[in-house]
PDB file of C-alpha atoms in Angstrom:
ATOM      1  CA  UNK A  86     -13.103 -27.028  49.270  1.00 70.00           C
ATOM      2  CA  UNK A  87     -14.723 -30.017  47.635  1.00 83.00           C
ATOM      3  CA  UNK A  88     -15.420 -33.193  49.548  1.00 88.00           C
ATOM      4  CA  UNK A  89     -14.381 -36.555  48.186  1.00 93.00           C
ATOM      5  CA  UNK A  90     -16.651 -39.570  47.930  1.00 95.00           C
ATOM      6  CA  UNK A  91     -15.272 -43.082  47.678  1.00 94.00           C
ATOM      7  CA  UNK A  92     -16.255 -46.736  47.720  1.00 93.00           C
ATOM      8  CA  UNK A  93     -16.997 -46.514  51.461  1.00 94.00           C
ATOM      9  CA  UNK A  94     -19.197 -43.403  51.627  1.00 95.00           C
ATOM     10  CA  UNK A  95     -20.782 -43.184  48.151  1.00 95.00           C
ATOM     11  CA  UNK A  96     -23.991 -44.886  49.283  1.00 94.00           C
ATOM     12  CA  UNK A  97     -24.537 -42.442  52.144  1.00 95.00           C
ATOM     13  CA  UNK A  98     -23.408 -39.199  50.471  1.00 95.00           C
ATOM     14  CA  UNK A  99     -24.870 -39.778  47.003  1.00 95.00           C
ATOM     15  CA  UNK A 100     -27.440 -42.587  46.933  1.00 94.00           C
ATOM     16  CA  UNK A 101     -29.179 -41.605  50.172  1.00 94.00           C
ATOM     17  CA  UNK A 102     -28.926 -37.867  49.503  1.00 94.00           C
ATOM     18  CA  UNK A 103     -32.222 -36.039  49.021  1.00 94.00           C
ATOM     19  CA  UNK A 104     -30.474 -33.133  47.275  1.00 94.00           C
ATOM     20  CA  UNK A 105     -29.278 -33.221  43.671  1.00 96.00           C
ATOM     21  CA  UNK A 106     -25.676 -34.394  43.642  1.00 96.00           C
ATOM     22  CA  UNK A 107     -22.894 -33.806  41.118  1.00 95.00           C
ATOM     23  CA  UNK A 108     -19.985 -36.272  41.177  1.00 95.00           C
ATOM     24  CA  UNK A 109     -16.812 -35.713  39.175  1.00 95.00           C
ATOM     25  CA  UNK A 110     -14.918 -38.942  38.516  1.00 95.00           C
ATOM     26  CA  UNK A 111     -11.273 -37.902  38.262  1.00 94.00           C
ATOM     27  CA  UNK A 112      -7.731 -39.265  38.701  1.00 94.00           C
ATOM     28  CA  UNK A 113      -4.497 -37.792  40.003  1.00 92.00           C
ATOM     29  CA  UNK A 114      -2.639 -38.737  36.789  1.00 93.00           C
ATOM     30  CA  UNK A 115      -5.221 -36.966  34.582  1.00 91.00           C
ATOM     31  CA  UNK A 116      -3.815 -33.573  33.537  1.00 88.00           C
ATOM     32  CA  UNK A 117      -7.219 -32.358  32.314  1.00 88.00           C
ATOM     33  CA  UNK A 118      -8.655 -33.234  35.721  1.00 89.00           C
ATOM     34  CA  UNK A 119      -6.387 -30.715  37.450  1.00 89.00           C
ATOM     35  CA  UNK A 120      -7.988 -27.832  35.566  1.00 87.00           C
ATOM     36  CA  UNK A 121     -11.402 -29.408  35.918  1.00 88.00           C
ATOM     37  CA  UNK A 122     -11.071 -29.574  39.704  1.00 89.00           C
ATOM     38  CA  UNK A 123     -10.396 -25.821  39.804  1.00 89.00           C
ATOM     39  CA  UNK A 124     -13.553 -25.244  37.742  1.00 88.00           C
ATOM     40  CA  UNK A 125     -15.522 -27.493  40.089  1.00 90.00           C
ATOM     41  CA  UNK A 126     -14.556 -25.303  43.035  1.00 91.00           C
ATOM     42  CA  UNK A 127     -16.103 -22.367  41.148  1.00 92.00           C
ATOM     43  CA  UNK A 128     -19.199 -24.432  40.354  1.00 90.00           C
ATOM     44  CA  UNK A 129     -19.522 -25.462  43.978  1.00 91.00           C
ATOM     45  CA  UNK A 130     -19.482 -21.830  45.097  1.00 92.00           C
ATOM     46  CA  UNK A 131     -22.198 -20.958  42.576  1.00 93.00           C
ATOM     47  CA  UNK A 132     -24.577 -23.824  43.392  1.00 92.00           C
ATOM     48  CA  UNK A 133     -23.780 -24.946  46.949  1.00 91.00           C
ATOM     49  CA  UNK A 134     -27.256 -24.004  48.201  1.00 93.00           C
ATOM     50  CA  UNK A 135     -28.966 -26.147  45.555  1.00 94.00           C
ATOM     51  CA  UNK A 136     -26.526 -28.944  44.714  1.00 93.00           C
ATOM     52  CA  UNK A 137     -23.865 -31.055  46.434  1.00 94.00           C
ATOM     53  CA  UNK A 138     -20.613 -31.342  44.455  1.00 95.00           C
ATOM     54  CA  UNK A 139     -18.149 -34.167  45.117  1.00 95.00           C
ATOM     55  CA  UNK A 140     -14.937 -35.579  43.674  1.00 95.00           C
ATOM     56  CA  UNK A 141     -14.302 -39.289  43.259  1.00 96.00           C
ATOM     57  CA  UNK A 142     -10.819 -40.559  42.436  1.00 95.00           C
ATOM     58  CA  UNK A 143     -11.254 -43.619  40.213  1.00 94.00           C
ATOM     59  CA  UNK A 144      -7.948 -45.144  41.318  1.00 95.00           C
ATOM     60  CA  UNK A 145      -8.841 -44.953  45.009  1.00 95.00           C
ATOM     61  CA  UNK A 146     -12.428 -46.112  44.341  1.00 94.00           C
ATOM     62  CA  UNK A 147     -12.222 -48.871  41.727  1.00 92.00           C
ATOM     63  CA  UNK A 148     -15.581 -50.361  42.736  1.00 92.00           C
ATOM     64  CA  UNK A 149     -17.415 -47.130  41.889  1.00 91.00           C
ATOM     65  CA  UNK A 150     -15.506 -46.844  38.602  1.00 89.00           C
ATOM     66  CA  UNK A 151     -16.644 -50.330  37.577  1.00 90.00           C
ATOM     67  CA  UNK A 152     -20.195 -49.969  38.908  1.00 89.00           C
ATOM     68  CA  UNK A 153     -20.776 -46.713  37.007  1.00 87.00           C
ATOM     69  CA  UNK A 154     -18.880 -47.970  33.932  1.00 87.00           C
ATOM     70  CA  UNK A 155     -16.567 -44.963  33.879  1.00 88.00           C
ATOM     71  CA  UNK A 156     -14.511 -45.193  30.688  1.00 85.00           C
ATOM     72  CA  UNK A 157     -12.493 -41.975  30.927  1.00 86.00           C
ATOM     73  CA  UNK A 158     -11.705 -38.985  33.051  1.00 90.00           C
ATOM     74  CA  UNK A 159     -13.010 -36.550  33.818  1.00 92.00           C
ATOM     75  CA  UNK A 160     -16.539 -37.910  33.789  1.00 93.00           C
ATOM     76  CA  UNK A 161     -19.310 -36.005  35.533  1.00 92.00           C
ATOM     77  CA  UNK A 162     -22.530 -37.584  36.743  1.00 94.00           C
ATOM     78  CA  UNK A 163     -25.606 -35.796  38.040  1.00 94.00           C
ATOM     79  CA  UNK A 164     -27.779 -37.686  40.508  1.00 96.00           C
ATOM     80  CA  UNK A 165     -31.230 -36.866  41.832  1.00 96.00           C
ATOM     81  CA  UNK A 166     -32.177 -38.770  45.000  1.00 93.00           C
ATOM     82  CA  UNK A 167     -29.450 -41.277  44.222  1.00 91.00           C
ATOM     83  CA  UNK A 168     -30.561 -41.961  40.646  1.00 93.00           C
ATOM     84  CA  UNK A 169     -28.284 -41.036  37.758  1.00 92.00           C
ATOM     85  CA  UNK A 170     -29.986 -38.463  35.530  1.00 94.00           C
ATOM     86  CA  UNK A 171     -27.109 -37.287  33.317  1.00 91.00           C
ATOM     87  CA  UNK A 172     -23.523 -38.145  32.466  1.00 88.00           C
ATOM     88  CA  UNK A 173     -20.911 -36.124  30.617  1.00 87.00           C
ATOM     89  CA  UNK A 174     -17.404 -37.212  29.710  1.00 82.00           C
ATOM     90  CA  UNK A 175     -15.634 -33.883  29.323  1.00 68.00           C
ATOM     91  CA  UNK A 176     -14.427 -30.848  31.189  1.00 56.00           C
ATOM     92  CA  UNK A 177     -16.156 -27.532  30.497  1.00 57.00           C
ATOM     93  CA  UNK A 178     -15.257 -24.149  31.994  1.00 52.00           C
ATOM     94  CA  UNK A 179     -17.803 -22.581  34.317  1.00 53.00           C
ATOM     95  CA  UNK A 180     -17.386 -19.107  32.840  1.00 48.00           C
TER      96      UNK A 180
END
């Protein structure tokens, strides 16, 4: 199961994290996001020893959506020690 980050815990779970962190910005109304979430569970199982994987619902966390300038869903962001290192606006299958 994937954990969810939000406006209240993003700082602690992502910005203060010493491990690489992958955050998927999604929304309940996004039909592509439903499939993407299933793929993220697979990704999490493959990389859980090296990488933390989180979901962030842009409707429940509007501050993070604005701060990270998220223009569409799903958007994935890779962080290293709290710094954004890559961003992808798409959903790709793991296998």
